[in-house]
Short mmCIF file of C-alpha atoms in Angstrom, two decimals:
data_model
loop_
_atom_site.label_atom_id
_atom_site.label_comp_id
_atom_site.label_asym_id
_atom_site.label_seq_id
_atom_site.Cartn_x
_atom_site.Cartn_y
_atom_site.Cartn_z
CA MET A 1 27.08 136.93 112.68
CA PRO A 2 27.44 137.36 108.89
CA ALA A 3 25.31 135.17 106.65
CA ARG A 4 27.15 132.28 105.02
CA SER A 5 27.20 131.73 101.27
CA PRO A 6 25.35 128.70 99.90
CA GLU A 7 27.14 125.70 98.51
CA PRO A 8 26.69 125.37 94.72
CA PRO A 9 24.79 122.46 93.17
CA ASP A 10 26.89 119.32 93.06
CA THR A 11 26.67 118.99 89.29
CA ASP A 12 28.50 119.99 86.13
CA GLN A 13 26.42 122.95 84.94
CA SER A 14 27.90 122.81 81.45
CA ALA A 15 27.38 119.08 80.92
CA PRO A 16 24.68 118.14 78.39
CA LEU A 17 21.69 116.29 79.80
CA GLY A 18 19.18 114.07 78.06
CA ARG A 19 15.93 115.83 77.24
CA ALA A 20 12.89 114.44 79.03
CA SER A 21 9.18 114.41 78.29
CA ILE A 22 6.66 115.97 80.62
CA SER A 23 4.98 112.57 80.83
CA ILE A 24 7.56 111.32 83.33
CA ILE A 25 6.45 113.90 85.91
CA THR A 26 3.87 112.02 87.97
CA ASP A 27 3.03 111.47 91.64
CA ARG A 28 6.03 110.11 93.60
CA ALA A 29 8.25 110.09 90.48
CA ALA A 30 12.03 110.12 91.08
CA ILE A 31 13.84 111.89 88.23
CA GLU A 32 17.59 112.19 87.89
CA ALA A 33 20.01 113.91 85.47
CA VAL A 34 17.60 115.10 82.77
CA GLU A 35 16.67 118.44 81.22
CA PHE A 36 13.25 119.96 80.61
CA ASP A 37 13.59 122.78 78.07
CA GLU A 38 10.17 123.48 76.59
CA PRO A 39 6.88 124.97 77.79
CA PHE A 40 4.33 122.57 79.21
CA ALA A 41 0.91 122.60 77.58
CA GLU A 42 -0.95 122.73 80.89
CA PRO A 43 -0.08 123.27 84.57
CA LEU A 44 1.71 120.41 86.30
CA HIS A 45 0.11 118.53 89.17
CA ALA A 46 2.29 115.97 90.96
CA ARG A 47 2.66 115.03 94.62
CA ASP A 48 5.96 113.99 96.22
CA LEU A 49 7.94 114.61 93.02
CA ALA A 50 11.71 114.24 93.53
CA VAL A 51 14.35 115.52 91.09
CA SER A 52 18.14 115.39 91.34
CA GLY A 53 20.77 116.77 89.00
CA THR A 54 17.96 118.09 86.82
CA ARG A 55 17.80 121.28 84.76
CA PHE A 56 14.65 123.29 83.97
CA THR A 57 15.50 125.70 81.12
CA ASN A 58 13.01 128.17 79.60
CA THR A 59 10.32 125.98 81.13
CA ALA A 60 6.78 127.04 82.01
CA LEU A 61 6.07 125.84 85.55
CA MET A 62 3.47 128.54 86.19
CA SER A 63 0.42 127.54 88.19
CA SER A 64 2.01 124.14 88.85
CA THR A 65 0.91 122.32 92.00
CA LEU A 66 3.79 120.28 93.43
CA PRO A 67 3.19 119.61 97.15
CA SER A 68 6.22 118.13 98.92
CA PHE A 69 8.37 118.78 95.83
CA ARG A 70 11.99 117.75 96.47
CA ALA A 71 14.80 119.15 94.31
CA THR A 72 18.48 118.45 94.93
CA ASP A 73 21.52 119.68 92.97
CA SER A 74 19.21 121.12 90.31
CA LEU A 75 19.15 124.25 88.14
CA PHE A 76 16.21 126.47 87.20
CA GLU A 77 17.18 128.81 84.36
CA ARG A 78 14.63 131.33 83.04
CA ALA A 79 11.83 129.10 84.33
CA ASP A 80 8.40 130.64 84.89
CA CYS A 81 7.13 129.59 88.33
CA SER A 82 4.49 132.31 88.64
CA ASN A 83 1.53 131.40 90.85
CA ALA A 84 2.98 127.93 91.44
CA THR A 85 2.09 126.12 94.66
CA TRP A 86 5.04 124.18 96.13
CA ILE A 87 3.91 123.83 99.74
CA ASP A 88 6.30 121.85 101.98
CA ALA A 89 8.95 121.74 99.24
CA ARG A 90 12.56 120.74 99.99
CA LEU A 91 15.13 122.59 97.86
CA VAL A 92 18.75 121.62 98.54
CA ARG A 93 21.75 122.95 96.58
CA CYS A 94 19.55 124.50 93.89
CA ALA A 95 20.15 127.60 91.76
CA PHE A 96 17.45 129.80 90.24
CA THR A 97 18.63 132.25 87.55
CA GLY A 98 16.44 134.71 85.67
CA CYS A 99 13.26 132.98 86.83
CA LYS A 100 9.77 134.42 87.24
CA GLY A 101 7.92 133.61 90.44
CA THR A 102 5.20 136.17 91.08
CA GLY A 103 2.98 134.75 93.82
CA LEU A 104 5.09 131.58 94.18
CA ASP A 105 3.78 129.68 97.23
CA LEU A 106 6.55 128.05 99.27
CA ARG A 107 4.79 127.92 102.62
CA GLY A 108 6.32 125.38 104.98
CA ALA A 109 9.27 124.79 102.67
CA ALA A 110 12.86 124.00 103.65
CA LEU A 111 15.59 125.66 101.58
CA ARG A 112 19.25 124.89 102.15
CA ASP A 113 22.14 126.10 100.00
CA ALA A 114 19.82 127.79 97.50
CA ARG A 115 20.68 130.79 95.33
CA PHE A 116 18.28 133.12 93.48
CA HIS A 117 19.87 135.50 90.95
CA GLU A 118 17.98 138.12 88.95
CA CYS A 119 14.64 136.49 89.69
CA LYS A 120 11.25 138.22 89.81
CA LEU A 121 9.59 137.04 93.03
CA PRO A 122 7.11 139.75 94.09
CA ASP A 123 4.34 138.63 96.42
CA MET A 124 6.10 135.33 97.09
CA PHE A 125 4.62 133.40 100.03
CA ILE A 126 7.33 131.68 102.07
CA GLN A 127 5.79 131.81 105.54
CA GLU A 128 6.64 129.24 108.21
CA SER A 129 9.61 128.08 106.13
CA SER A 130 13.19 127.23 107.03
CA LEU A 131 16.05 128.91 105.16
CA ASP A 132 19.70 128.07 105.74
CA ARG A 133 22.46 129.48 103.54
CA VAL A 134 20.03 131.05 101.06
CA TRP A 135 21.09 133.95 98.84
CA PHE A 136 18.87 136.38 96.90
CA GLU A 137 20.82 138.70 94.59
CA SER A 138 19.44 141.39 92.25
CA CYS A 139 15.91 140.02 92.70
CA ASN A 140 12.48 141.61 92.89
CA LEU A 141 11.16 140.65 96.34
CA GLN A 142 8.49 143.30 96.69
CA HIS A 143 6.01 142.30 99.40
CA ALA A 144 7.54 138.83 99.75
CA ASP A 145 6.31 137.28 103.00
CA PHE A 146 8.80 135.38 105.21
CA SER A 147 6.62 135.68 108.33
CA GLY A 148 6.95 132.97 110.96
CA GLY A 149 9.94 131.43 109.23
CA LYS A 150 13.38 130.42 110.46
CA LEU A 151 16.20 132.34 108.77
CA ASP A 152 19.48 130.79 109.86
CA SER A 153 21.76 132.39 107.26
CA VAL A 154 20.10 134.48 104.57
CA THR A 155 21.44 137.21 102.29
CA ILE A 156 19.20 139.62 100.37
CA ARG A 157 21.71 141.65 98.36
CA ASN A 158 20.94 144.43 95.86
CA CYS A 159 17.26 143.47 95.74
CA ASP A 160 14.05 145.47 95.71
CA ALA A 161 12.63 144.21 99.00
CA THR A 162 10.06 146.98 99.43
CA GLY A 163 7.33 145.80 101.80
CA LEU A 164 9.26 142.71 102.85
CA ARG A 165 7.47 140.95 105.72
CA LEU A 166 9.46 139.27 108.49
CA LEU A 167 6.96 139.32 111.34
CA GLY A 168 7.39 136.43 113.75
CA ALA A 169 10.49 135.21 111.93
CA ARG A 170 13.30 133.65 113.98
CA ILE A 171 16.40 135.26 112.54
CA THR A 172 19.93 134.04 113.25
CA ALA A 173 21.66 135.98 110.46
CA LEU A 174 20.10 138.17 107.77
CA ASP A 175 22.19 140.44 105.54
CA LEU A 176 20.12 143.11 103.79
CA ARG A 177 22.93 145.39 102.59
CA GLY A 178 22.41 147.07 99.25
CA SER A 179 18.70 146.28 99.08
CA ARG A 180 15.71 148.60 99.14
CA ILE A 181 13.82 147.88 102.37
CA ASP A 182 11.22 150.66 102.55
CA HIS A 183 8.10 149.64 104.51
CA ILE A 184 9.75 146.48 105.83
CA ALA A 185 7.78 144.73 108.59
CA ILE A 186 9.98 143.20 111.31
CA ASP A 187 9.78 142.55 115.04
CA THR A 188 11.92 144.65 117.34
CA GLY A 189 13.56 141.61 118.91
CA ALA A 190 14.89 140.36 115.57
CA VAL A 191 16.76 143.53 114.64
CA HIS A 192 20.01 142.66 116.43
CA ASN A 193 20.53 139.71 114.07
CA ILE A 194 20.31 141.65 110.82
CA ILE A 195 22.99 143.60 108.94
CA ILE A 196 22.17 146.79 107.05
CA ASP A 197 24.17 149.60 105.46
CA PRO A 198 23.97 153.26 106.53
CA LEU A 199 21.59 154.19 103.69
CA GLN A 200 19.05 151.66 104.99
CA ALA A 201 18.97 153.03 108.53
CA PRO A 202 16.03 155.43 107.98
CA ALA A 203 13.84 152.66 106.53
CA LEU A 204 14.59 150.36 109.46
CA THR A 205 14.02 153.15 111.94
CA GLU A 206 10.61 153.81 110.39
CA ALA A 207 9.78 150.09 110.56
CA LEU A 208 10.41 150.15 114.30
CA GLY A 209 8.01 153.05 114.82
CA ALA A 210 10.45 155.92 115.20
CA ARG A 211 10.46 159.12 113.15
CA VAL A 212 13.57 160.46 111.47
CA VAL A 213 13.43 164.27 111.69
CA ASP A 214 16.16 166.81 111.07
CA GLN A 215 17.09 168.66 114.26
CA HIS A 216 16.05 171.98 112.74
CA GLU A 217 12.73 170.76 111.34
CA GLU A 218 9.49 171.83 112.96
CA ILE A 219 7.33 168.97 114.32
#
């Protein structure tokens, strides 16, 4: 089954939003229809933060700790989420464009209708997470770890997914076409639910323990 495309955020991406101060981000805050567009002086720490129709532009979210973060119909544009900890986050109809997320921790998260475009996400932790209609395009996903997760409809297109880890993942539909998947780690039973292109066949064959050898080559 081919992976389905995510629904876009239900918001006018060109509409101006009121600028908000970092001071409104607190535990259990509910924030709607504002824009954060400047670096924060120190890492954020807020539990059960909920945002809707919100835009983070050129914003430093690195090393932020936002357990149970909930974002709906929101945009992240050139935001730096490196080494952020968003365990058990819920991201619904969100778009990430040109963001940095080295070491981003999304363990136990639920992502639905989320799109990542030209994002740097090496060493991202997203184990034991649920992804439905999630699209990664032209991203750096080197050594990203999706182990133990549930991938209902995921596309990883034209990405560097070298060392991608999918061990123990329950995969319904995963489209990897156009991506680099050398040294991918995946269970044999999950292979029938992924889509690859012919150029990726040797990398997948290697991942499953077989050797690709020319018929005239000495072994």
